[in-house]
Structure formats: structure tokens, C-alpha cells
Coordinates of C-alpha atoms in Angstrom, one line a residue:
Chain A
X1 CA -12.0 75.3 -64.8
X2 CA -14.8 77.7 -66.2
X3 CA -14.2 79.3 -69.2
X4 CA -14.8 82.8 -67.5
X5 CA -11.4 82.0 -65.3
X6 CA -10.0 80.9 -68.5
X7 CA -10.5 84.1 -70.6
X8 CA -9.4 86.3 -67.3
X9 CA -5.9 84.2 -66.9
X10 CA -5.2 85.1 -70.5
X11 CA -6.4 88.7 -70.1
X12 CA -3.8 89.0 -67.1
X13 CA -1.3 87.7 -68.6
X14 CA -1.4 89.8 -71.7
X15 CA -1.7 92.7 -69.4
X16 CA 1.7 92.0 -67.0
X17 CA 3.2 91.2 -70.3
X18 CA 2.6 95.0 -71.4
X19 CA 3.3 96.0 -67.6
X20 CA 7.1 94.6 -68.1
X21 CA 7.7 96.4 -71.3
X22 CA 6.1 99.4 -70.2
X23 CA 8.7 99.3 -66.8
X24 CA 11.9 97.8 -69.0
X25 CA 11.5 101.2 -71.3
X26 CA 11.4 103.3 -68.2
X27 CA 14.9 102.0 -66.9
X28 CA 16.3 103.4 -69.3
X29 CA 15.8 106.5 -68.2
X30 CA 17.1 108.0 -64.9
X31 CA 15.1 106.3 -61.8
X32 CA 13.1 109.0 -59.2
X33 CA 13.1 107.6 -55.8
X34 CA 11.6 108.6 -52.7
X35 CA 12.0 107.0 -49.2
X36 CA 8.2 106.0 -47.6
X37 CA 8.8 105.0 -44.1
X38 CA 12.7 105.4 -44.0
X39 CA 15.6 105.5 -46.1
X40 CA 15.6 101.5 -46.7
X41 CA 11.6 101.8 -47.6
X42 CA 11.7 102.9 -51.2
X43 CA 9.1 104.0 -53.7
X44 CA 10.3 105.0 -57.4
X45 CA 8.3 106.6 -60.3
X46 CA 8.6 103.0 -62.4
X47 CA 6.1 101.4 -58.8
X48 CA 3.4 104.5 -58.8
X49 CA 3.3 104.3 -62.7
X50 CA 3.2 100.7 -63.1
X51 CA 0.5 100.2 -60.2
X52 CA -1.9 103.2 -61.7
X53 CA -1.1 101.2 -65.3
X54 CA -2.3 97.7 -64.2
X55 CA -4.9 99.1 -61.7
X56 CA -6.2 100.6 -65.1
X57 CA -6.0 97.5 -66.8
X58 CA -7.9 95.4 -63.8
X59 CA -10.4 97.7 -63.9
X60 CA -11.1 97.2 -67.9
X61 CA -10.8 93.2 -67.3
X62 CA -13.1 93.3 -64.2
X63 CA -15.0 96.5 -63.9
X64 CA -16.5 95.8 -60.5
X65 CA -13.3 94.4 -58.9
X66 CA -11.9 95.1 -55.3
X67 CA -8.6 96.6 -55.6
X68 CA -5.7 96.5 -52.8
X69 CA -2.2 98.1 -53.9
X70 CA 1.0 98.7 -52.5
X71 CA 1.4 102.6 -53.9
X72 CA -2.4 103.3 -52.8
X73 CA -4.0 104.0 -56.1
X74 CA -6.4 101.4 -55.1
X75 CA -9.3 101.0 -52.7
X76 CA -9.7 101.2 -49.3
X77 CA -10.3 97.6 -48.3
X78 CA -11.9 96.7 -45.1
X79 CA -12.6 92.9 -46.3
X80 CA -12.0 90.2 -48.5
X81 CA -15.4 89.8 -49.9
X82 CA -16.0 89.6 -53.9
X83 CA -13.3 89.3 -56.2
X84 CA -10.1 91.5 -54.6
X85 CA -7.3 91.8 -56.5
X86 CA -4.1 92.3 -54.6
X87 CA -1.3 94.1 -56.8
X88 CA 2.4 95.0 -56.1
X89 CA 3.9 96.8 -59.0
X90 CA 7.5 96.5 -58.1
X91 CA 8.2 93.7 -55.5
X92 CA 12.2 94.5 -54.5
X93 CA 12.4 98.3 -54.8
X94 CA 15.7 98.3 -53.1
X95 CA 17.0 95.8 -55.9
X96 CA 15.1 97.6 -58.6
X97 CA 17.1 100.9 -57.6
X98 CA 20.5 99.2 -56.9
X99 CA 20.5 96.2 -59.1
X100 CA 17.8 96.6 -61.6
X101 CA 17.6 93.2 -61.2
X102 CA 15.5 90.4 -58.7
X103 CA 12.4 92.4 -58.4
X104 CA 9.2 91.3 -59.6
X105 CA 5.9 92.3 -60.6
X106 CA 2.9 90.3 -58.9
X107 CA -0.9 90.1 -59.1
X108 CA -2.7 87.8 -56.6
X109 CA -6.9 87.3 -57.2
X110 CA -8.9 86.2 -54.2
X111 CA -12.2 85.6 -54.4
X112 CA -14.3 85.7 -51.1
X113 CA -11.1 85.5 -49.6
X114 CA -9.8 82.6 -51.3
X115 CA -6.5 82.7 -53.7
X116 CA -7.5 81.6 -57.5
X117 CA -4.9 82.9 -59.5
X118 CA -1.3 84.1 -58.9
X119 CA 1.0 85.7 -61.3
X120 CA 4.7 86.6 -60.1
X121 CA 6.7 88.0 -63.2
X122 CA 10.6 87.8 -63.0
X123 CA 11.3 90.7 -64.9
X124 CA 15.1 90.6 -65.9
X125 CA 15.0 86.7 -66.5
X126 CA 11.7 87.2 -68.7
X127 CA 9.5 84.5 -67.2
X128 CA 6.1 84.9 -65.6
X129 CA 5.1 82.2 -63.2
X130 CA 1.2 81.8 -63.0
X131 CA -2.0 79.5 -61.9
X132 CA -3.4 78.6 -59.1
X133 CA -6.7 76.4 -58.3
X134 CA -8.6 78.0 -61.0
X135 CA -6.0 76.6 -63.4
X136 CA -5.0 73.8 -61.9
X137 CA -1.1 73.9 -61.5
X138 CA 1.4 76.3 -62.1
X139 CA 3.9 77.6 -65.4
X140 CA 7.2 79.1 -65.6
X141 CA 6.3 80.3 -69.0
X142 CA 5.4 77.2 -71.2
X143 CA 7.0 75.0 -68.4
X144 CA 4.5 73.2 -66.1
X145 CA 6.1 73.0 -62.9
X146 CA 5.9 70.2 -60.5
X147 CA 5.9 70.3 -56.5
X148 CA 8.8 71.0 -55.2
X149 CA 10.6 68.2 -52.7
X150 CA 9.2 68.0 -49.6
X151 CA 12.2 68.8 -47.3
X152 CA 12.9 68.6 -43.8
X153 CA 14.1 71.9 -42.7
X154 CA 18.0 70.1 -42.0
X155 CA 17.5 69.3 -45.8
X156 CA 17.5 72.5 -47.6
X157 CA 18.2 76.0 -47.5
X158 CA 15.8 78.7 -46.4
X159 CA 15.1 82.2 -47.6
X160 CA 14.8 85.4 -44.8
X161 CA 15.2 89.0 -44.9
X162 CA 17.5 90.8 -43.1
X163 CA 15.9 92.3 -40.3
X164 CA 14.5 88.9 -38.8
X165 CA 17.8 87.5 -38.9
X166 CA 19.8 90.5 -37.3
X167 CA 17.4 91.0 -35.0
X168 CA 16.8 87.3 -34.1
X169 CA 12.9 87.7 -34.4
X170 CA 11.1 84.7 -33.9
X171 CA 14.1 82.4 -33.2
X172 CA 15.5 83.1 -36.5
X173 CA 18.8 81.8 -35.5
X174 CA 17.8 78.5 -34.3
X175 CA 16.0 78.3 -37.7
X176 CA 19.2 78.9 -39.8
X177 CA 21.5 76.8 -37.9
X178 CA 19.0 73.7 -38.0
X179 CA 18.5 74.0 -41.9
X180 CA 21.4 73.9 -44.3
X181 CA 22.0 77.9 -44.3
X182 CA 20.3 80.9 -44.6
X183 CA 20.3 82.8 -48.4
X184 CA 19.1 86.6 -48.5
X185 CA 17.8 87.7 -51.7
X186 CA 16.1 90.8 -51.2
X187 CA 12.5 90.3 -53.0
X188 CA 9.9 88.3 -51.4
X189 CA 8.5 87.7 -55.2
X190 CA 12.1 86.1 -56.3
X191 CA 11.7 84.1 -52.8
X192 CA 9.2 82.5 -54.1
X193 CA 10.0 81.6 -57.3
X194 CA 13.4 80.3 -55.4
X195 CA 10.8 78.1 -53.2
X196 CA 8.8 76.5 -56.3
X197 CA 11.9 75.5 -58.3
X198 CA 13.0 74.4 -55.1
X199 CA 16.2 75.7 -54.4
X200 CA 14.9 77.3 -51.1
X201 CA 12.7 75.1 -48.9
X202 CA 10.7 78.3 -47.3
X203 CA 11.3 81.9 -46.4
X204 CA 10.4 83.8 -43.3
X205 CA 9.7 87.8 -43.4
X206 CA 7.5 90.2 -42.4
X207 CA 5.1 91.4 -45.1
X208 CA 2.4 93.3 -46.4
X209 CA -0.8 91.9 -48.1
X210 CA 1.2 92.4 -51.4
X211 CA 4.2 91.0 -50.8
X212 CA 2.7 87.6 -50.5
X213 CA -1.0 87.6 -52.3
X214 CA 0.7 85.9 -55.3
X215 CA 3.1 83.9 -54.2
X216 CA 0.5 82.0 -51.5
X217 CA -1.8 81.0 -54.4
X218 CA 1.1 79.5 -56.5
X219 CA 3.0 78.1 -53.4
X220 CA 0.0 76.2 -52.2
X221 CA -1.4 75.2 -55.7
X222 CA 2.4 73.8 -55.2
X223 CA 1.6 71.7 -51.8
X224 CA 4.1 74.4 -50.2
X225 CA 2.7 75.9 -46.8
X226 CA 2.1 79.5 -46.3
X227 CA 1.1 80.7 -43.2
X228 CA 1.7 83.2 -40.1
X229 CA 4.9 82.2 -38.1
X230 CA 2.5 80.5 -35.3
X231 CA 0.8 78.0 -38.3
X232 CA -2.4 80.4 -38.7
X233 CA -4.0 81.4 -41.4
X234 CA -2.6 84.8 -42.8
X235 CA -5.0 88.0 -42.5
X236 CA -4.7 89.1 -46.1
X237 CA -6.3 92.7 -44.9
X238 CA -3.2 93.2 -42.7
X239 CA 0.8 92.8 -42.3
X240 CA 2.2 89.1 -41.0
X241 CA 4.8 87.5 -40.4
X242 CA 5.1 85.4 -42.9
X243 CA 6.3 81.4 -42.9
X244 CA 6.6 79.7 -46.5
X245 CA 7.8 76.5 -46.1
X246 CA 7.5 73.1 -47.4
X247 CA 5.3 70.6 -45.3
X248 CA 8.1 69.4 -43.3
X249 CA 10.0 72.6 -42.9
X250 CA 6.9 74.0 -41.6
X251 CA 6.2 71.2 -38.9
X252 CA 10.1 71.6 -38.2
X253 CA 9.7 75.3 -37.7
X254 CA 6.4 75.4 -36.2
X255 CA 8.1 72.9 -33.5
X256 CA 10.8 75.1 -32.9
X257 CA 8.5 78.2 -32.5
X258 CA 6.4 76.3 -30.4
X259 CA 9.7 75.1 -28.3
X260 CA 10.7 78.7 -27.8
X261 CA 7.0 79.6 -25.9
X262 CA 7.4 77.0 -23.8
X263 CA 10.1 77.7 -22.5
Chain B
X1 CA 50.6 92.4 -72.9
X2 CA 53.1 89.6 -73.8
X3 CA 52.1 86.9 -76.4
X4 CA 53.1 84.2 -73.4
X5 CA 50.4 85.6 -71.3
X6 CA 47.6 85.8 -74.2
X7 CA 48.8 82.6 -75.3
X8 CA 48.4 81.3 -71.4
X9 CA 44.7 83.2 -70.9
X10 CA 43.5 81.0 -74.6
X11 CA 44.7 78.0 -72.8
X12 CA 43.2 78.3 -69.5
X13 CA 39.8 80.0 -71.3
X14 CA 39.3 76.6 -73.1
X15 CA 40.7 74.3 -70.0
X16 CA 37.8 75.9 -68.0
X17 CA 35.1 75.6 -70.7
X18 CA 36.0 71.8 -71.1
X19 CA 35.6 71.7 -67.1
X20 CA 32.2 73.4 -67.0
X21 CA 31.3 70.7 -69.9
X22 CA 32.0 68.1 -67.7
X23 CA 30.4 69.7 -64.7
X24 CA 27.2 69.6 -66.7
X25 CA 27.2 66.4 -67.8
X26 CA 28.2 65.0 -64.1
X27 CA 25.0 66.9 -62.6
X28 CA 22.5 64.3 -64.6
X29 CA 23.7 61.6 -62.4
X30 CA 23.1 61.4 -58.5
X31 CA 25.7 63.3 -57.1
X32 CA 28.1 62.1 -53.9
X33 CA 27.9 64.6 -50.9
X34 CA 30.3 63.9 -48.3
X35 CA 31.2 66.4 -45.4
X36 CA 34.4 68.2 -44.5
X37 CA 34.6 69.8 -41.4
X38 CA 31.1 69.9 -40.7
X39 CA 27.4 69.1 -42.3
X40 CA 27.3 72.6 -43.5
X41 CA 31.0 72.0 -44.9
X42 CA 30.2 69.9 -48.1
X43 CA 32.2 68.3 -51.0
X44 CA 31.1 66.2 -53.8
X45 CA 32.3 63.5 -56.3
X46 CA 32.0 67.0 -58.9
X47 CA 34.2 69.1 -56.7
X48 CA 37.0 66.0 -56.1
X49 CA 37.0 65.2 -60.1
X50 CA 37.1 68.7 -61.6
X51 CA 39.6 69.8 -59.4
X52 CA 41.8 66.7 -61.0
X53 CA 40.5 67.5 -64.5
X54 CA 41.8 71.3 -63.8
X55 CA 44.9 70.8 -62.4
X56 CA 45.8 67.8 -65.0
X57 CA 44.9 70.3 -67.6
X58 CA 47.4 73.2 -65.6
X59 CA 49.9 70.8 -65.1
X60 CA 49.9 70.4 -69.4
X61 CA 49.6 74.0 -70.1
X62 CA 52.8 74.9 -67.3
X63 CA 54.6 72.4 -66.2
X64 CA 56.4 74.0 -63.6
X65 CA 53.2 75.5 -61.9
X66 CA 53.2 75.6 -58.5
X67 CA 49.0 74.5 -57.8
X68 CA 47.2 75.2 -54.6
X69 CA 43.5 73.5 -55.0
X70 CA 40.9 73.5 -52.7
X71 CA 40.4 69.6 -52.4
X72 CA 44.1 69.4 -51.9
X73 CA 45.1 67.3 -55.5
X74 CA 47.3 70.4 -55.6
X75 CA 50.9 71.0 -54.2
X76 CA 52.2 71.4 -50.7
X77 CA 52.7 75.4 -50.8
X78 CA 54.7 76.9 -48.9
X79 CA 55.4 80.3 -50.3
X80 CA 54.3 82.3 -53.5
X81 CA 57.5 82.5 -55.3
X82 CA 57.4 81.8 -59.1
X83 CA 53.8 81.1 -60.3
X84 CA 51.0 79.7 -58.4
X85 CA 47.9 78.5 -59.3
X86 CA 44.7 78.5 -56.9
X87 CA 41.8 76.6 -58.1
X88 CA 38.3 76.2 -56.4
X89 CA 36.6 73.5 -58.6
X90 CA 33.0 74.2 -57.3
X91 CA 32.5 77.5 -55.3
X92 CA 29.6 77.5 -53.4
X93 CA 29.5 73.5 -52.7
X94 CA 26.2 74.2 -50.8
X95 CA 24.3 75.9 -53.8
X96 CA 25.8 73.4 -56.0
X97 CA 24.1 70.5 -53.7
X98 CA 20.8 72.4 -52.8
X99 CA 20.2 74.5 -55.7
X100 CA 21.9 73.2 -58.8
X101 CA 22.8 76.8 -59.7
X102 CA 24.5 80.1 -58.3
X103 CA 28.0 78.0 -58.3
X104 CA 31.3 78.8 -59.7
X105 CA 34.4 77.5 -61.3
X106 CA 37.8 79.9 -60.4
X107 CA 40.9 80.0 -61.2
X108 CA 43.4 82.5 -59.8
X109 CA 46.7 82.3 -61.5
X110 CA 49.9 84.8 -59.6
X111 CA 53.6 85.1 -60.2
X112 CA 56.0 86.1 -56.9
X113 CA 52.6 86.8 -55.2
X114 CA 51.5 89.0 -57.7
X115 CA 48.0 88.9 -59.1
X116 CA 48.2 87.8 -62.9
X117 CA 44.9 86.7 -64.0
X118 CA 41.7 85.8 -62.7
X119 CA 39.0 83.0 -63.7
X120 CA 35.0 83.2 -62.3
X121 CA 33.0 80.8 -64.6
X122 CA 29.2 81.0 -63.7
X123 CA 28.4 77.8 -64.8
X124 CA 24.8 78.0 -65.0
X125 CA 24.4 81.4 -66.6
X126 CA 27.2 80.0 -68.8
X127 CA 29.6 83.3 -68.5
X128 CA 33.0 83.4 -68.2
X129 CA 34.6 86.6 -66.6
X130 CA 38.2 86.8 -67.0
X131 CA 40.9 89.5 -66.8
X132 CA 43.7 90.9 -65.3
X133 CA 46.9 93.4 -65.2
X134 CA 47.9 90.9 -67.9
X135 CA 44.9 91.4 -70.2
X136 CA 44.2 94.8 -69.1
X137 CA 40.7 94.7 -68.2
X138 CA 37.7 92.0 -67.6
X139 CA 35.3 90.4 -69.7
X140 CA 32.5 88.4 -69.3
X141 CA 32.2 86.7 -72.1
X142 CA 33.1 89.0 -75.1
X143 CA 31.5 91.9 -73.1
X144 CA 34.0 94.3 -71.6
X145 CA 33.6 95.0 -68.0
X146 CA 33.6 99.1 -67.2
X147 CA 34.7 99.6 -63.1
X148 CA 31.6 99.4 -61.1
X149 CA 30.1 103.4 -59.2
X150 CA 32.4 103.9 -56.6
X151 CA 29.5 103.9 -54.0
X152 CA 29.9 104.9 -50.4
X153 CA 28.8 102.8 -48.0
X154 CA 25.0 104.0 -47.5
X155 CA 24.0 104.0 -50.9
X156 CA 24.8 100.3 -52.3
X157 CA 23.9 96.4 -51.0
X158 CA 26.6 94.4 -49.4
X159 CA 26.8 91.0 -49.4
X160 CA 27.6 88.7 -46.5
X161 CA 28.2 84.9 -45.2
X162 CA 25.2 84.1 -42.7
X163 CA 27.2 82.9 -39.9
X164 CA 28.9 86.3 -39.8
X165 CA 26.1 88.1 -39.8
X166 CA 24.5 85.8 -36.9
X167 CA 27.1 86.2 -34.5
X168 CA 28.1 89.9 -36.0
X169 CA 31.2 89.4 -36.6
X170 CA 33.4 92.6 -36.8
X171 CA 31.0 94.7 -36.3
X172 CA 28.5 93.2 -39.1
X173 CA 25.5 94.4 -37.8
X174 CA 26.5 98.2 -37.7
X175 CA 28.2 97.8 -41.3
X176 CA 24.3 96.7 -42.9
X177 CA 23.1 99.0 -40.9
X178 CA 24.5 101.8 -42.6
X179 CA 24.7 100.3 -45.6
X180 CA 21.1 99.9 -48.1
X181 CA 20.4 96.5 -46.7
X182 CA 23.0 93.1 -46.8
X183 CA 22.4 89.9 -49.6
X184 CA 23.6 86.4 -48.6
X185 CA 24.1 84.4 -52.3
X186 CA 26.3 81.1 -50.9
X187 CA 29.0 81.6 -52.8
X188 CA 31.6 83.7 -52.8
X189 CA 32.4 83.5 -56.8
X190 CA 28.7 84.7 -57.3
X191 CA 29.2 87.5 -54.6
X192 CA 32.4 88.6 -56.8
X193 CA 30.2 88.2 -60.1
X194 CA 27.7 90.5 -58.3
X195 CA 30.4 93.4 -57.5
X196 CA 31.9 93.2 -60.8
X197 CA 28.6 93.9 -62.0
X198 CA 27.6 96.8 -59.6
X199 CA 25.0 94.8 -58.2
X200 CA 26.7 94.7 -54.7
X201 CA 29.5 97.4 -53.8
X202 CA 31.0 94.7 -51.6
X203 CA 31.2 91.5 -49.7
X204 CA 32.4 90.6 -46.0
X205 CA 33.6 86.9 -45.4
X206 CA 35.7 84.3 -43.9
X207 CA 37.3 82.9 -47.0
X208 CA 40.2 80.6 -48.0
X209 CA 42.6 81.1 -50.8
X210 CA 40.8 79.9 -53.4
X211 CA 37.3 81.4 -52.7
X212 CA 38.7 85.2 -53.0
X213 CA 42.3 84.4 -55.5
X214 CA 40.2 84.6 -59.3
X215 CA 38.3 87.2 -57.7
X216 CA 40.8 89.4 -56.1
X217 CA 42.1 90.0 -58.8
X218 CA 39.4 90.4 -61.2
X219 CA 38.0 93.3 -58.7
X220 CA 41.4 95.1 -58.6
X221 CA 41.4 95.3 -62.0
X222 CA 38.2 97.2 -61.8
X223 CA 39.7 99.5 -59.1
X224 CA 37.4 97.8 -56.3
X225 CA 39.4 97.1 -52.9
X226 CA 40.3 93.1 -51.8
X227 CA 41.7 93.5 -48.0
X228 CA 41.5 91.9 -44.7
X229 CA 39.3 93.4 -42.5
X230 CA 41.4 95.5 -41.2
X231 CA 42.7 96.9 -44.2
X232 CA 45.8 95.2 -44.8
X233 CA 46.7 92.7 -47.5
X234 CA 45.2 89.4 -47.7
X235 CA 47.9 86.3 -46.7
X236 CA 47.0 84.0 -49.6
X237 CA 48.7 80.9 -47.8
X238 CA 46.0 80.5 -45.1
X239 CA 42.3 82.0 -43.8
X240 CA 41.3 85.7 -44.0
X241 CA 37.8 87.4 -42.9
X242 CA 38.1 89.2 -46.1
X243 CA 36.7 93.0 -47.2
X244 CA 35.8 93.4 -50.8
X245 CA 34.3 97.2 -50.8
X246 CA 34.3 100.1 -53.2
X247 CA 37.0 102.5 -52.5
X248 CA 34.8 104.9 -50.8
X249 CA 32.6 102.2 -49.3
X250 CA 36.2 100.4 -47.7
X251 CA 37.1 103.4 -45.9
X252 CA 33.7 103.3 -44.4
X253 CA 33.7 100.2 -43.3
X254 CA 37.4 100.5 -42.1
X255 CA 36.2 103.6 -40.3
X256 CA 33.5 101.3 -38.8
X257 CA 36.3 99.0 -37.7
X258 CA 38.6 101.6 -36.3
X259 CA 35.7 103.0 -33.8
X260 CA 35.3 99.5 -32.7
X261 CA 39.0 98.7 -31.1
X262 CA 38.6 102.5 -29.7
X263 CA 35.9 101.6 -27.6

């Protein structure tokens, strides 16, 4: 690893660091939320702040970088090239506003369109996961993590949100009742962290570029598969629907997606 | 409160942290995983041995206990008269297995039917809620417990079992709908934790005795409503799909449940 990839890891990290004390002082005082899209898409005053704070902070640590962010206080992507980094202030709102608890705050860094570091930082818990190819591995902390089991899909439990599984989308159901049982935690970022200490064996969701910028550089610096639901390559410029899953989940899943076309 | 009852709630306190010592120690060895009913249905060499270990230890501290246990080293019961213990040695057998954590220990102890005292050890977090008409309150730990916001339905997370939410179940479907968006944890001990602590305002399930008797009544003691579905009392002999709900978020979901059978 370069020295320059080096001195920007430590930058980051002493930047989400201030990021986490900067939102656990603001929950002490009362929360505004707004609804986006609908009343179960929610946007507090702790996301907008935090995303202009680290957007501020990016731009000081990398004056000429790309930025993509969920509360739009950065640019207007229309590709991947350069260095991009893809910011999510709060991941969880709804478990920020009702739990303060199981959100996260994440930072993926793509360069030319490929992941090099990932930070996802559970907030409540105090530990921020980080690395990627440019380190080399991944850390809860001081805690170098190793890959996850590789688990057939009967074998473990998987991750989902809500909506795919009430809704059946993309043979949800079938999914469940082949693996071990569903679990439905609410935060795409505290999915992931679930998936590399491997007490999930995947997750399945819709989500935005955010939601998974982070978690698909530390997941596959992991050997963990992330990809669209069909086994493509995710568009990071768009929303997908996401599959995280260990190597054989994903071949068990991808067979069961592929069962369902051909039928 | 009378000294027999504080006297009882030391003894049990320590029986249960000498259990979740043991539980530890057991999870450094390979553990045995047989299935029950089904290969979703799990139960382990930990669940068979701490349920001896607990009721061994109840046996010592009353005598004349009456023990219902999940992995039946209990008693035959037939009613509820005089005092009845109901023990779950692991709650959430699956998380236990898969994840190592979000498990519980529990302890429900009644007289004549009655809701005494209430054990939910979260073994990994290493917190012990307890409490009870007999204590007067709940504690986790030596932190009091204050009741939980009585939330209506549309403005808190409710926590489910997958399968009912697969085959909506009593009307599961419209209930998250209203509701800010369902959580599916894997255990009912950590769904319980979760209400005491106001991070859910409820949780719909199938359960036996002892997955709801420790936290029964630990919620009543916080004012927060343990029924059947349909609003009446749970039979704590046999099965019940079981509503734990804020006041105000009970009658909604009972409301829910009423419009149903008028269809």
C-alpha cells in the first residue's frame, strides 16, 4: 500500500471519529425530522449536519474529490471516474429516530469506479470497521477480522428488509425458507457488520449508491459477494437491488432466482 | 415487599449469574445441535444442561416449586396453583447456534397464576433485567427501568417472527404497515429486552410458556400490555400467538384485528 493511501485511511478515520462525537452531542437534544419520499423515508437535522460536516472534511483531505451524498450537499455525479467518495451520514434513520441505536455512519472511496476503502462506524457500540484493497484487510477497531465462513444458504441466517419480504420481491420467500431464517435489523450498515462477523450469511434489499458503497469494499476485501440480485455487477451511479452473500449463499440464491425465470 | 420474596430474587439473581458462567464457558467447545420438531426447531447440548443446572438450583432454593422448563427436565403441569416456575435455558436457540449472541436466559417465577417475578439475562451484553409486583419495578443491572412512551401504533417499530410475517398471519401485513416499519431479532427474550427499553413498542408471535413468562411480567410491570391476539389473557399451560404492544399501540392493533373478523 502507498503511503498516500496510508495517510488518507488515517485522515478518515480521525475525521468519522469527530463525525460520531459531533452526532452523539446532538442526541442529546430534541431530534427534527422530516419525511422525504413518505412517512417511513426519514431525514433528521443530526443526517443534513453530519453530511455537510464530513463533506467539509473530504473536501480538506482531498480537495479535488467527487462527492455523492445521501442528503445532496454533494455533487451531481454522472460517473465514477477519479476518486468519488460515496457518503451516508446516518445509515438507519428510522432506528436513529426510534431507537437511537443500529444506525451507522459510512464512507465508501472508489477510484475509477473501483472500491479502495470502506469505513462503516457503529455508532452506539463505538467501533468503526474499515479497509479495503488499499489496506489489505479489514478492522473492527484494533481487531483484524478474518473472512467470514463460507456458508451455504441452508447454513446460516440471512439479513432483508421489510418490504422485499412482505411483498415477496424477488422470491424472497423461497430464500428465507431455504436458509435457517430471516432476521430484520433495519440498517443496511449494521447488515453488514452482522455479515463480516458472520452471524448473517448475506442480506438482500433495495438500495441506494450509499447504502452499500462501504459495505461492498469491506465485504469483498472479506471474500463476501456483493452484487445485483441477477449476479451483475452493481451500478454504483444508481439504486439496485442489492444481494450480499457469502460465495455459496450467492450461487444458492442466484440458482433460485434463476429457477424462478425459468419457470 | 416481603423479606421472603427479596430473599428469593438474591437467590435466583445469583443461580442465573452462575448459569450464564457456565453458558460461557460451554460456548468454547463445539457445541451439539440436534433438531426438535423441525431443522429450524433447534436444541443444543447448552440448552439440555442449563436447563438441569437451573432447575437443580430452583429445586434448592424451593423445594416445593412446581417447574415447567422448556426441554421438559421440569414437572408434568397441570395447573398454576401454588408457585410455578417457567424456565427457558437458551431463548433464541437459532441465534445462539448461528450467531453466538442476541440469546437469553429467563426465568418466570408465578404463584396461583399470578405473575411474581421475571428473569431476562442477556448473556452476551452481560445484563440482567429483573423485576416484578414483588420488587416493584425492573432493573437491568443496577439501572432502574422507567415505563417505556406509550406510543400508538404509527409512531414506533414492532417486532415480529418471520414465518408470521411470511404467511401474514392475523393480519401482519396491515399491522407493519401502519406501524414505522417491523424488526425480526430471533428471540423473543431480546424482543422483550428491546420493549423494555423503548426500542420496539411491541412484538407479535407464536410463543410457548417460557418464551413470553419472565417477560410478561417484566413488561406489565412497566405498564406495557402481554395478551393474546385477541386481547384476552395468555393460557400459560400451552401455545398462544401472543401481543406485547404499548397500551395505545394494543388497541390499535386489537382494532386492526376487530375489522378483520367483520369482514
Amino acid at each position: 500500500m502507498s503511503q498516500d493511501w496510508q495517510r488518507l485511511n488515517d485522515e478518515v478515520t480521525a475525521l468519522i471519529k469527530e463525525a460520531r462525537a459531533n452526532v452523539l452531542e446532538k442526541m442529546s437534544d430534541p431530534l427534527t425530522v422530516n419525511e422525504k419520499t413518505n412517512r417511513k423515508d426519514l431525514v433528521t437535522n443530526v443526517d443534513k449536519s453530519n453530511e455537510q460536516f464530513l463533506i467539509a472534511g473530504i473536501r480538506r483531505i482531498d480537495p479535488t474529490a467527487h462527492i455523492l451524498g445521501e442528503e445532496g450537499f454533494g455533487d451531481d455525479l454522472k460517473s465514477l471516474d477519479g476518486r468519488v467518495w460515496i457518503v451516508d451520514p446516518i445509515d438507519g434513520t428510522m432506528n436513529f429516530v426510534k431507537q437511537r441505536d443500529n444506525f451507522a455512519i459510512m464512507i465508501g472511496i472508489y477510484q475509477d469506479g473501483e472500491g479502495q476503502l470502506g469505513y462503516i462506524d457503529d455508532v452506539m457500540n463505538d467501533v468503526l470497521y474499515y479497509g479495503g484493497p488499499q489496506l489489505g484487510g479489514v478492522w473492527a477497531n484494533d481487531e483484524r477480522l478474518s473472512a467470514p465462513a463460507n456458508l451455504a444458504l441452508a447454513d446460516g441466517l440471512i439479513g432483508a428488509s421489510g418490504p422485499l419480504v412482505i411483498h415477496d420481491v424477488a422470491q424472497m420467500h423461497k430464500i428465507i425458507h431455504v436458509s435457517a431464517g430471516m432476521r430484520v435489523y433495519g440498517s443496511a450498515g449494521i447488515e453488514m457488520i452482522n455479515i463480516m462477523r458472520g452471524k448473517t450469511l448475506g442480506y438482500i434489499s433495495h438500495l441506494k449508491p450509499w447504502d452499500i458503497a462501504a459495505g461492498q469494499i469491506l465485504l469483498n476485501t472479506l471474500g463476501v459477494r456483493v452484487s445485483a440480485i441477477d449476479g451483475k455487477p452493481l451500478n454504483m451511479l444508481s439504486s439496485n437491488l442489492v444481494l450480499v452473500a457469502t460465495e455459496k449463499a450467492q450461487r444458492d440464491i442466484l440458482q433460485i432466482e434463476e429457477d424462478d425465470v425459468s419457470l
